[in-house]
Amino acid sequence: MKLLFSFLCVVLMQTTCFAQLPPVFGPDYEGKARKDELTRVFIAPQRIMWTSDPNGERITNTEVLLKIGNSQSEMSQRKIFCSMKSTDTDTASILLDYGKELHGGLQLVMGGSSRREPSLVRIRFGESVGEANSQTYNSDWLMGFSTDDHAKRDIIMEIPRTGLIEIGNTGFRFVRIDLLQPNTTINLKEVSAILRYRDIPYLGSFNSSNDRLNKIWMTGAYTTHLNMQEYLWDGIKRDRLVWLGDFHPELKTITKVFGDNEVVPRSLDLACEQYPLPNWMNGMSSYSMWYLIIHHDWYMQNGDLDFLNRHRDYIVGLIDLIASKIEADGTETLSPFRFLDWPSTPNKEGVEAGYRALLVWALKDARKLCEILDAAEAAQQCDSSIEKLNRKVMGHNDLKQAAALMAVAGILDPTKACKEVIAVDGAARFSTFYGLYMLDALAMAGLYNQALEIVSDYWGGMLDMGATTFWEDFNIEWMENSARLDEFTPEGMNDIHGSFGAYCYPSYRHSLCHGWSSGVTAWLTENVLGIKVLEPGCKTLKVEPHLGDLEWAEGSFPTPLGVVNVKHTKLTNGAIDTKIDAPDGIKIVR
């Protein structure tokens, strides 16, 4: 096992992109400078949301900030600056909207001030209007407050008189600037958001006769894209870490939108380094189960046997660890902490049933990996463990998450699971993470129309509340009497961001760009476009569209052999005419 992790460390070193420094640095700096692999672009605000000076006497020429600049300060008066003037009693404040959720920071370009010395300002980043105007409270998680324990979003700092300064590294859409220096005027030439992202093409696509579905697909794709930083994160504001549960819906989206990308193997390598056996991934046994499912799905997409073999020892070792904790009667003692997702937590009986179903699913996928890796003993352990677990199948206890996992794992008939709980009350009791698997169960039961209605109500509901990326959690009940995230909350209404949230994400601590919510994008590709992988490396694809009430749907799907394009058109007799353009080497099954 030590050899495995030594090898993984070597792999991580090999994937580091070292910078070519100017010759003056010499050999002492060799291997000590890393190039930023991500792209930075500057984006001007889309609108001025608010200023503390409605009469325009102390804050003038705000429209200047809506223009893209050149990141160059100047002291001449040939340019018009946005001036902000404070008094001895009043700060000067401005709130900017950049139009989309972004990951990165802020670049201030100055045009002089009334002081030769630096001036004190407060910068607040927010994923919503409410958060950008909220206070920060890190000692406890209270309603109406935000936190900056993972990424600083509330910063008091000095800014130069001229020149430029860059601030922040977080997820945001809104920025509030308060001039705290009394009796001071500052001139702002530019206030550009710095978008930091992977500059990669969207090889996959989805378009249909329903524009709402099109927006949902793209929003899910963009949600995952923002989280593809050096590693695959769960959220760009919080927690900014590789979490193996969050990873799976993101992986599904990556394979449908971007195809192969180094962020996936790099993140799996890092996870093994951070959590060597016998530790559980992220300290949670259920997340080690997701590790096995992720490897199966990644191999089916790319057929990368070298990468799979690199993780062979960890996969086999994890199977052995799991098998050692399952008794003959189906009782298991993997871990006292059972976790599916946060909303399911209070339903302990349902969580127990779902947890065991997830384990069966993981072992089934692990069994397939063992065949590929020629690991006969580990394959036998998978078979034996599944047989034992199936001796003790528990009821879903009216928990949609549990019923969905049981259907996917093959231990509960999907039609029964949907009739009893998943399809009951539509999008109510859905969750952003496990919603993917609930949709999968509905598809397995042939309930595509109901699934599409839920997609429109649930993920579309976030769009209705101003979302440009999908959230850590969402209940459709929150929409009642709530203001959008891109509006000020009127008296007597709820703030869709600050008034809700629970567990570790109350109020503004709630992440509004969370990768596990993006699985709907993958689902639409797999079920509406109907493209599913049957053979590793996408060598065989099944194309079976389910249009529901759509008149047509078209899109593309990335494979190692090239991009597959499909178009489905519903004819007057209800039949679907399908046209497929696939690269050589790909077999299409209809």
Coordinates of C-alpha atoms in Angstrom, one line a residue:
M1 CA 0.0 0.0 0.0
K2 CA 2.9 2.4 0.7
L3 CA 4.1 1.8 -2.8
L4 CA 0.7 2.9 -4.1
F5 CA 0.7 6.2 -2.3
S6 CA 4.3 6.9 -3.3
F7 CA 3.3 6.3 -6.9
L8 CA 0.3 8.6 -6.5
C9 CA 2.6 11.3 -5.1
V10 CA 4.8 10.9 -8.2
V11 CA 1.7 11.2 -10.4
L12 CA 0.6 14.4 -8.7
M13 CA 4.1 15.8 -9.2
Q14 CA 4.0 14.9 -12.9
T15 CA 0.6 16.6 -13.4
T16 CA 1.8 19.8 -11.8
C17 CA 2.3 22.5 -14.4
F18 CA 5.6 24.2 -13.6
A19 CA 6.2 27.7 -14.8
Q20 CA 9.0 28.8 -17.2
L21 CA 10.5 31.6 -15.2
P22 CA 12.7 34.4 -16.6
P23 CA 16.5 33.4 -16.7
V24 CA 17.3 35.7 -13.8
F25 CA 15.8 33.2 -11.4
G26 CA 18.3 30.5 -12.2
P27 CA 18.4 26.8 -11.2
D28 CA 17.6 27.4 -7.6
Y29 CA 14.0 28.0 -8.5
E30 CA 13.6 24.9 -10.7
G31 CA 10.5 23.0 -9.7
K32 CA 9.5 25.7 -7.2
A33 CA 7.2 27.8 -9.3
R34 CA 3.8 26.6 -10.5
K35 CA 1.9 28.0 -13.4
D36 CA -1.8 29.0 -12.9
E37 CA -3.5 26.5 -15.2
L38 CA -6.8 28.4 -15.1
T39 CA -7.8 31.4 -17.2
R40 CA -8.7 34.8 -15.8
V41 CA -11.0 37.2 -17.5
F42 CA -12.3 40.6 -16.4
I43 CA -16.1 41.3 -16.5
A44 CA -17.8 44.6 -16.0
P45 CA -20.9 44.9 -13.9
Q46 CA -24.2 44.5 -15.7
R47 CA -26.1 47.0 -13.5
I48 CA -25.8 49.3 -10.6
M49 CA -28.2 47.8 -8.1
W50 CA -28.1 50.6 -5.5
T51 CA -26.1 53.5 -4.0
S52 CA -26.4 55.1 -0.6
D53 CA -26.8 58.5 -2.4
P54 CA -30.0 58.3 -4.4
N55 CA -29.7 62.0 -5.3
G56 CA -26.3 61.5 -7.0
E57 CA -24.6 64.2 -5.1
R58 CA -21.8 62.2 -3.4
I59 CA -21.7 59.2 -5.8
T60 CA -21.5 60.4 -9.4
N61 CA -21.0 58.9 -12.9
T62 CA -21.8 55.3 -11.8
E63 CA -22.5 54.4 -15.4
V64 CA -18.7 54.5 -16.0
L65 CA -18.4 51.3 -14.1
L66 CA -20.6 49.4 -16.6
K67 CA -17.9 49.7 -19.3
I68 CA -15.1 47.3 -19.7
G69 CA -11.7 48.9 -19.1
N70 CA -8.0 48.1 -19.7
S71 CA -6.8 47.6 -16.1
Q72 CA -4.7 50.8 -16.5
S73 CA -4.9 53.6 -13.9
E74 CA -4.4 57.2 -14.9
M75 CA -4.3 60.6 -13.3
S76 CA -5.4 62.7 -16.2
Q77 CA -8.9 64.0 -16.4
R78 CA -9.6 62.8 -20.0
K79 CA -11.4 59.9 -18.5
I80 CA -14.6 60.2 -16.5
F81 CA -14.4 58.4 -13.2
C82 CA -17.1 57.2 -10.8
S83 CA -16.5 59.4 -7.7
M84 CA -17.5 58.3 -4.2
K85 CA -17.4 60.9 -1.4
S86 CA -17.8 60.1 2.3
T87 CA -18.4 62.6 5.1
D88 CA -17.5 62.6 8.7
T89 CA -20.7 60.8 9.5
D90 CA -21.8 58.9 6.4
T91 CA -20.0 56.3 4.3
A92 CA -20.5 56.1 0.6
S93 CA -21.8 52.7 -0.7
I94 CA -22.5 51.1 -4.0
L95 CA -23.9 47.6 -4.9
L96 CA -23.0 46.0 -8.2
D97 CA -24.5 43.1 -10.0
Y98 CA -22.3 41.1 -12.4
G99 CA -25.3 39.2 -13.8
K100 CA -24.0 35.6 -13.3
E101 CA -22.5 33.6 -10.5
L102 CA -18.7 33.8 -10.8
H103 CA -15.7 32.3 -9.2
G104 CA -12.8 34.7 -8.5
G105 CA -12.4 38.1 -7.1
L106 CA -12.4 41.8 -7.9
Q107 CA -10.1 44.3 -9.6
L108 CA -10.3 47.9 -8.6
V109 CA -8.6 50.4 -10.9
M110 CA -8.2 53.8 -9.3
G111 CA -8.2 57.3 -10.7
G112 CA -6.9 59.2 -7.8
S113 CA -8.4 60.4 -4.5
S114 CA -8.5 63.4 -2.2
R115 CA -5.9 61.8 0.0
R116 CA -2.3 60.9 -0.8
E117 CA -2.5 58.1 1.7
P118 CA -4.5 54.8 1.1
S119 CA -8.2 54.9 1.9
L120 CA -10.1 52.4 4.0
V121 CA -12.9 50.5 2.2
R122 CA -15.1 47.5 3.0
I123 CA -15.7 44.9 0.2
R124 CA -18.5 42.4 0.5
F125 CA -19.1 39.6 -2.0
G126 CA -22.5 37.9 -2.2
E127 CA -24.2 35.1 -4.1
S128 CA -27.4 37.1 -3.5
V129 CA -28.3 40.7 -2.9
G130 CA -29.1 39.8 0.6
E131 CA -25.7 38.2 1.3
A132 CA -23.8 41.2 -0.2
N133 CA -25.6 43.4 2.3
S134 CA -25.4 41.1 5.2
Q135 CA -23.1 41.1 8.3
T136 CA -20.5 38.4 8.8
Y137 CA -20.6 36.2 11.9
N138 CA -18.1 33.4 12.2
S139 CA -18.6 32.3 15.8
D140 CA -21.9 30.6 15.1
W141 CA -24.2 30.0 12.2
L142 CA -27.1 32.3 12.8
M143 CA -30.0 33.2 10.5
G144 CA -29.5 36.5 8.7
F145 CA -25.7 36.3 8.7
S146 CA -23.0 35.0 6.3
T147 CA -19.7 33.4 7.1
D148 CA -16.3 33.7 5.5
D149 CA -14.6 30.7 7.1
H150 CA -13.9 29.0 3.8
A151 CA -13.5 32.0 1.5
K152 CA -13.3 35.6 2.6
R153 CA -16.4 37.4 1.5
D154 CA -16.3 40.4 3.8
I155 CA -13.0 42.3 3.7
I156 CA -12.0 45.7 5.3
M157 CA -8.8 46.9 3.6
E158 CA -6.9 49.9 2.4
I159 CA -6.9 50.7 -1.3
P160 CA -4.3 52.8 -3.1
R161 CA -4.8 56.3 -4.3
T162 CA -4.0 55.3 -7.9
G163 CA -3.0 52.1 -9.5
L164 CA -5.0 48.9 -9.1
I165 CA -5.6 46.3 -6.4
E166 CA -7.2 42.8 -6.6
I167 CA -9.3 41.4 -3.8
G168 CA -11.0 38.1 -3.1
N169 CA -11.2 34.5 -4.1
T170 CA -14.8 33.2 -3.7
G171 CA -18.1 32.5 -5.3
F172 CA -20.3 35.6 -5.9
R173 CA -22.5 37.6 -8.2
F174 CA -22.9 40.8 -6.3
V175 CA -20.3 43.1 -4.7
R176 CA -20.9 45.9 -2.3
I177 CA -18.3 48.6 -1.8
D178 CA -18.3 50.9 1.3
L179 CA -15.9 53.9 1.5
L180 CA -15.2 53.9 5.3
Q181 CA -12.5 56.7 5.2
P182 CA -14.3 59.8 6.5
N183 CA -14.3 63.1 4.5
T184 CA -12.7 61.4 1.5
T185 CA -13.3 61.2 -2.2
I186 CA -12.1 58.3 -4.3
N187 CA -12.3 57.9 -8.0
L188 CA -13.1 54.5 -9.4
K189 CA -12.1 53.9 -13.0
E190 CA -13.0 50.2 -13.2
V191 CA -14.5 47.7 -10.8
S192 CA -14.1 44.4 -12.8
A193 CA -15.0 40.9 -11.6
I194 CA -12.2 38.4 -12.1
L195 CA -13.7 35.2 -13.5
R196 CA -11.2 32.3 -12.9
Y197 CA -12.2 29.2 -14.8
R198 CA -11.0 26.4 -17.0
D199 CA -11.1 27.6 -20.6
I200 CA -12.4 24.4 -22.1
P201 CA -15.1 23.8 -24.9
Y202 CA -18.6 22.7 -24.2
L203 CA -18.5 19.6 -26.4
G204 CA -21.8 18.3 -25.2
S205 CA -25.0 20.3 -25.9
F206 CA -28.8 20.1 -25.4
N207 CA -31.4 22.1 -27.2
S208 CA -35.2 21.4 -27.5
S209 CA -38.5 23.0 -28.1
N210 CA -38.7 23.8 -24.4
D211 CA -36.5 26.7 -23.6
R212 CA -36.9 26.2 -19.9
L213 CA -35.3 22.7 -20.2
N214 CA -32.5 24.2 -22.3
K215 CA -31.7 26.8 -19.6
I216 CA -31.8 24.1 -16.9
W217 CA -29.3 21.9 -18.9
M218 CA -26.9 24.8 -19.4
T219 CA -27.2 26.0 -15.8
G220 CA -26.2 22.6 -14.5
A221 CA -23.3 22.5 -16.9
Y222 CA -22.1 25.9 -15.8
T223 CA -22.5 24.9 -12.1
T224 CA -20.1 22.1 -12.5
H225 CA -17.8 24.1 -14.8
L226 CA -17.2 26.7 -12.1
N227 CA -16.3 24.0 -9.6
M228 CA -13.6 22.5 -11.9
Q229 CA -10.8 24.5 -10.3
E230 CA -7.4 22.9 -9.7
Y231 CA -9.4 20.1 -8.3
L232 CA -13.1 19.2 -8.6
W233 CA -14.8 21.1 -5.7
D234 CA -18.2 20.8 -4.2
G235 CA -18.8 24.6 -4.1
I236 CA -17.0 27.7 -5.0
K237 CA -17.9 29.7 -1.9
R238 CA -18.1 26.8 0.5
D239 CA -16.5 24.2 1.1
R240 CA -14.1 24.3 -1.9
L241 CA -13.0 20.7 -1.3
V242 CA -13.0 17.4 -3.1
W243 CA -16.0 15.5 -1.6
L244 CA -16.6 12.1 -3.1
G245 CA -20.4 12.2 -2.8
D246 CA -20.7 15.6 -4.5
F247 CA -18.2 14.2 -7.0
H248 CA -20.6 11.7 -8.6
P249 CA -23.2 14.1 -10.1
E250 CA -20.4 16.4 -11.2
L251 CA -18.7 13.5 -12.9
K252 CA -21.9 12.6 -14.7
T253 CA -22.2 16.2 -15.9
I254 CA -18.5 16.4 -16.9
T255 CA -18.9 13.3 -19.1
K256 CA -21.9 14.7 -20.9
V257 CA -20.5 18.2 -21.3
F258 CA -16.7 18.2 -21.4
G259 CA -15.9 14.5 -22.0
D260 CA -12.4 13.8 -20.7
N261 CA -10.8 16.3 -18.3
E262 CA -7.8 16.0 -16.1
V263 CA -9.6 17.4 -13.1
V264 CA -11.3 14.0 -12.6
P265 CA -8.3 11.7 -12.3
R266 CA -6.3 14.4 -10.5
S267 CA -9.0 14.7 -7.9
L268 CA -9.3 11.0 -7.4
D269 CA -5.5 10.8 -7.0
L270 CA -5.7 13.5 -4.3
A271 CA -8.5 11.8 -2.5
C272 CA -6.5 8.6 -2.2
E273 CA -3.6 10.6 -0.9
Q274 CA -5.6 12.4 1.7
Y275 CA -7.6 9.4 2.9
P276 CA -5.3 6.3 2.7
L277 CA -6.9 3.0 3.7
P278 CA -8.3 2.0 6.2
N279 CA -9.7 5.6 6.4
W280 CA -13.0 6.3 4.7
M281 CA -13.1 9.0 2.0
N282 CA -13.9 12.3 3.6
G283 CA -14.2 10.4 6.9
M284 CA -17.6 8.9 5.7
S285 CA -18.1 5.3 4.7
S286 CA -20.8 6.3 2.2
Y287 CA -18.4 8.5 0.4
S288 CA -16.0 5.6 -0.1
M289 CA -18.9 3.8 -1.8
W290 CA -19.2 6.7 -4.2
Y291 CA -15.5 6.3 -4.9
L292 CA -16.2 2.8 -6.4
I293 CA -19.2 4.1 -8.4
I294 CA -17.2 7.0 -9.8
H295 CA -14.4 4.7 -11.0
H296 CA -17.0 2.5 -12.8
D297 CA -18.7 5.5 -14.5
W298 CA -15.4 7.2 -15.4
Y299 CA -14.0 4.0 -17.0
M300 CA -17.2 3.4 -19.0
Q301 CA -16.8 6.9 -20.4
N302 CA -13.1 6.9 -21.2
G303 CA -12.0 3.3 -21.1
D304 CA -8.7 4.5 -19.5
L305 CA -7.3 1.2 -18.2
D306 CA -4.0 2.7 -17.2
F307 CA -5.7 5.1 -14.8
L308 CA -7.9 2.3 -13.4
N309 CA -4.9 0.1 -12.9
R310 CA -3.2 2.9 -11.0
H311 CA -6.0 2.7 -8.5
R312 CA -6.2 -1.1 -8.4
D313 CA -4.6 -1.5 -5.0
Y314 CA -6.9 1.1 -3.4
I315 CA -10.0 -0.4 -5.1
V316 CA -9.2 -4.0 -4.0
G317 CA -8.2 -2.8 -0.6
L318 CA -11.4 -0.9 -0.1
I319 CA -13.5 -4.0 -1.2
D320 CA -11.6 -6.1 1.4
L321 CA -12.2 -3.5 4.1
I322 CA -15.9 -3.4 3.3
A323 CA -16.3 -7.2 3.1
S324 CA -14.6 -7.6 6.5
K325 CA -17.4 -5.6 8.1
I326 CA -20.4 -7.5 6.7
E327 CA -21.7 -10.4 8.8
A328 CA -23.3 -13.5 7.4
D329 CA -26.8 -12.4 8.3
G330 CA -26.4 -9.1 6.4
T331 CA -25.6 -7.0 9.4
E332 CA -22.7 -4.6 8.7
T333 CA -20.6 -2.4 10.9
L334 CA -18.9 -0.1 8.3
S335 CA -19.4 3.1 10.3
P336 CA -21.8 4.5 12.9
F337 CA -22.2 7.6 10.8
R338 CA -24.7 7.0 8.0
F339 CA -25.0 9.8 5.5
L340 CA -26.9 10.2 2.3
D341 CA -27.6 13.9 2.0
W342 CA -28.6 16.6 4.5
P343 CA -32.4 16.7 4.0
S344 CA -32.7 13.0 4.6
T345 CA -30.9 13.1 7.9
P346 CA -33.9 13.2 10.3
N347 CA -35.4 10.0 8.7
K348 CA -33.0 7.5 10.4
E349 CA -34.8 4.4 9.3
G350 CA -34.9 5.6 5.7
V351 CA -31.3 6.6 5.7
E352 CA -30.3 3.2 6.9
A353 CA -32.2 1.5 4.1
G354 CA -30.7 3.9 1.5
Y355 CA -27.2 3.5 2.9
R356 CA -27.4 -0.2 2.5
A357 CA -28.8 0.2 -1.0
L358 CA -25.9 2.5 -1.9
L359 CA -23.5 -0.2 -0.6
V360 CA -25.1 -2.8 -2.8
W361 CA -24.9 -0.5 -5.8
A362 CA -21.2 0.3 -5.1
L363 CA -20.3 -3.4 -4.7
K364 CA -22.1 -4.2 -8.0
D365 CA -20.0 -1.6 -9.8
A366 CA -16.9 -2.8 -8.0
R367 CA -17.6 -6.3 -9.2
K368 CA -17.5 -5.1 -12.8
L369 CA -14.2 -3.3 -12.1
C370 CA -12.7 -6.5 -10.6
E371 CA -13.4 -8.3 -13.9
I372 CA -11.6 -5.6 -15.8
L373 CA -8.7 -5.6 -13.3
D374 CA -8.5 -9.4 -13.2
A375 CA -9.0 -9.4 -9.5
A376 CA -10.8 -12.6 -9.0
E377 CA -10.7 -12.8 -5.2
A378 CA -12.0 -9.3 -4.8
A379 CA -14.8 -10.1 -7.3
Q380 CA -15.8 -13.0 -5.1
Q381 CA -15.8 -10.8 -2.1
C382 CA -18.2 -8.4 -3.9
D383 CA -20.6 -11.3 -4.8
S384 CA -20.5 -12.7 -1.2
S385 CA -21.1 -9.3 0.3
I386 CA -24.0 -8.5 -1.9
E387 CA -25.6 -11.8 -1.1
K388 CA -25.2 -11.2 2.6
L389 CA -26.6 -7.7 2.4
N390 CA -29.7 -8.9 0.4
R391 CA -30.6 -11.1 3.4
K392 CA -31.5 -8.0 5.3
V393 CA -33.3 -5.5 3.0
M394 CA -35.0 -2.7 4.9
G395 CA -38.0 -0.5 4.0
H396 CA -37.5 3.0 2.6
N397 CA -39.7 4.5 5.3
D398 CA -41.2 7.0 2.9
L399 CA -37.9 8.6 2.1
K400 CA -37.4 9.4 -1.6
Q401 CA -33.7 9.2 -1.3
A402 CA -33.8 5.7 0.0
A403 CA -36.4 4.4 -2.5
A404 CA -34.4 5.9 -5.3
L405 CA -31.2 4.2 -4.2
M406 CA -33.0 0.9 -3.7
A407 CA -34.4 1.1 -7.3
V408 CA -31.0 1.9 -8.8
A409 CA -29.4 -0.9 -6.8
G410 CA -31.9 -3.4 -8.1
I411 CA -33.4 -4.3 -4.7
L412 CA -36.7 -2.6 -5.1
D413 CA -38.9 -2.5 -8.3
P414 CA -38.7 1.0 -9.7
T415 CA -42.4 1.1 -10.4
K416 CA -43.2 0.2 -6.8
A417 CA -40.6 2.7 -5.5
C418 CA -42.1 5.5 -7.6
K419 CA -45.7 4.6 -6.8
E420 CA -45.1 4.4 -3.1
V421 CA -42.9 7.5 -2.6
I422 CA -40.8 9.0 -5.4
A423 CA -43.6 10.2 -7.7
V424 CA -45.9 11.2 -4.8
D425 CA -46.3 15.0 -4.4
G426 CA -44.1 15.7 -7.4
A427 CA -41.1 17.9 -6.7
A428 CA -41.8 18.1 -3.0
R429 CA -39.2 16.4 -0.9
F430 CA -36.7 16.3 -3.7
S431 CA -33.1 17.3 -3.0
T432 CA -30.5 18.9 -5.2
F433 CA -28.0 16.0 -4.6
Y434 CA -30.2 13.0 -4.7
G435 CA -32.7 14.4 -7.1
L436 CA -30.6 12.8 -9.9
Y437 CA -31.2 9.3 -8.5
M438 CA -34.9 10.1 -8.0
L439 CA -35.1 11.1 -11.7
D440 CA -33.2 7.9 -12.6
A441 CA -35.7 5.8 -10.7
L442 CA -38.6 7.6 -12.4
A443 CA -36.9 6.9 -15.8
M444 CA -36.5 3.2 -14.9
A445 CA -40.2 3.1 -14.2
G446 CA -41.0 4.6 -17.5
L447 CA -42.4 7.8 -15.9
Y448 CA -40.5 10.2 -18.2
N449 CA -43.4 12.8 -18.4
Q450 CA -43.6 13.0 -14.6
A451 CA -39.8 13.3 -14.4
L452 CA -39.7 16.2 -16.9
E453 CA -42.5 18.0 -14.9
I454 CA -40.4 17.6 -11.8
V455 CA -37.3 18.9 -13.6
S456 CA -39.2 21.9 -14.7
D457 CA -40.7 22.6 -11.3
Y458 CA -37.7 21.9 -9.1
W459 CA -34.6 23.0 -11.0
G460 CA -36.7 25.5 -12.9
G461 CA -37.9 26.8 -9.6
M462 CA -34.4 27.9 -8.7
L463 CA -34.2 29.7 -12.1
D464 CA -37.5 31.4 -11.2
M465 CA -35.9 32.7 -8.0
G466 CA -33.0 34.2 -9.9
A467 CA -30.5 31.4 -9.9
T468 CA -27.7 31.3 -12.5
T469 CA -26.2 28.2 -10.9
F470 CA -27.9 25.5 -8.9
W471 CA -27.9 25.4 -5.1
E472 CA -26.7 23.2 -2.2
D473 CA -30.3 22.7 -1.2
F474 CA -33.7 23.7 -2.3
N475 CA -37.3 23.1 -1.3
I476 CA -40.1 24.2 -3.7
E477 CA -42.0 25.4 -0.6
W478 CA -39.4 28.1 -0.1
M479 CA -40.7 29.9 -3.2
E480 CA -44.0 30.9 -1.5
N481 CA -43.9 34.6 -0.5
S482 CA -40.1 34.9 -1.2
A483 CA -38.2 37.5 -3.1
R484 CA -35.7 36.5 -5.8
L485 CA -32.0 36.4 -5.0
D486 CA -31.3 39.3 -7.4
E487 CA -33.9 41.6 -5.7
F488 CA -34.1 43.5 -2.4
T489 CA -36.5 41.7 -0.1
P490 CA -39.7 43.7 0.5
E491 CA -41.1 44.0 4.0
G492 CA -43.2 41.0 4.9
M493 CA -41.5 38.6 2.3
N494 CA -38.9 35.9 2.7
D495 CA -35.4 36.2 1.4
I496 CA -34.9 33.1 -0.7
H497 CA -31.3 33.0 0.4
G498 CA -31.2 34.4 3.9
S499 CA -34.5 33.0 5.3
F500 CA -33.8 29.3 4.6
G501 CA -31.1 26.7 4.9
A502 CA -30.4 24.2 7.6
Y503 CA -27.7 21.9 9.1
C504 CA -24.3 23.3 8.2
Y505 CA -25.7 25.8 5.7
P506 CA -28.3 28.1 7.4
S507 CA -29.1 31.4 5.9
Y508 CA -26.4 33.0 3.8
R509 CA -23.9 30.3 4.6
H510 CA -25.9 28.3 2.0
S511 CA -24.0 27.7 -1.2
L512 CA -25.8 28.9 -4.3
C513 CA -23.3 27.1 -6.6
H514 CA -22.9 23.5 -5.5
G515 CA -21.7 20.8 -7.9
W516 CA -23.9 18.0 -6.6
S517 CA -27.0 19.9 -7.9
S518 CA -25.9 19.6 -11.5
G519 CA -26.9 16.0 -12.2
V520 CA -30.1 17.1 -14.0
T521 CA -27.9 18.1 -16.9
A522 CA -26.6 14.5 -17.2
W523 CA -30.1 13.1 -16.8
L524 CA -31.5 15.2 -19.7
T525 CA -28.7 14.0 -22.0
E526 CA -29.1 10.4 -21.0
N527 CA -32.9 10.3 -21.0
V528 CA -34.3 13.0 -23.3
L529 CA -31.5 12.7 -25.9
G530 CA -31.4 9.1 -24.8
I531 CA -27.7 8.6 -25.1
K532 CA -26.2 6.0 -22.8
V533 CA -22.9 4.2 -22.7
L534 CA -23.0 0.4 -23.1
E535 CA -19.3 -0.3 -23.7
P536 CA -16.1 1.2 -22.1
G537 CA -14.7 4.1 -24.0
C538 CA -18.1 4.8 -25.5
K539 CA -17.5 2.2 -28.2
T540 CA -21.1 1.2 -28.1
L541 CA -23.9 3.7 -27.3
K542 CA -27.6 3.2 -27.0
V543 CA -29.7 6.0 -28.4
E544 CA -33.3 5.8 -27.2
P545 CA -35.0 9.3 -26.8
H546 CA -37.9 10.1 -24.6
L547 CA -39.3 13.4 -25.6
G548 CA -42.5 13.6 -23.5
D549 CA -44.3 16.7 -24.7
L550 CA -41.4 18.0 -26.6
E551 CA -41.7 18.6 -30.3
W552 CA -38.0 18.0 -30.9
A553 CA -34.7 17.7 -29.1
E554 CA -31.1 17.8 -30.4
G555 CA -27.7 17.8 -28.9
S556 CA -24.2 16.4 -28.8
F557 CA -22.3 14.0 -26.7
P558 CA -18.5 13.8 -26.3
T559 CA -16.6 10.5 -26.6
P560 CA -12.9 9.6 -26.8
L561 CA -13.5 8.9 -30.5
G562 CA -15.2 12.3 -31.2
V563 CA -18.5 14.0 -30.7
V564 CA -21.8 12.3 -31.4
N565 CA -24.6 14.5 -32.7
V566 CA -28.3 13.5 -32.5
K567 CA -31.6 15.1 -33.5
H568 CA -35.0 13.8 -32.6
T569 CA -38.2 15.1 -34.2
K570 CA -41.7 14.0 -33.2
L571 CA -43.8 13.2 -36.3
T572 CA -47.6 13.9 -36.6
N573 CA -48.3 10.2 -35.8
G574 CA -46.4 10.4 -32.6
A575 CA -43.4 8.4 -33.8
I576 CA -39.9 10.0 -33.4
D577 CA -37.6 10.5 -36.4
T578 CA -34.0 10.2 -35.2
K579 CA -30.9 11.3 -37.0
I580 CA -27.5 10.3 -35.6
D581 CA -24.0 11.4 -36.7
A582 CA -21.4 9.3 -35.0
P583 CA -17.6 9.1 -35.5
D584 CA -16.1 5.9 -36.9
G585 CA -15.5 3.2 -34.3
I586 CA -18.7 3.9 -32.4
K587 CA -21.5 1.3 -32.6
I588 CA -25.1 2.7 -32.2
V589 CA -27.8 0.6 -30.7
R590 CA -31.4 1.9 -31.0

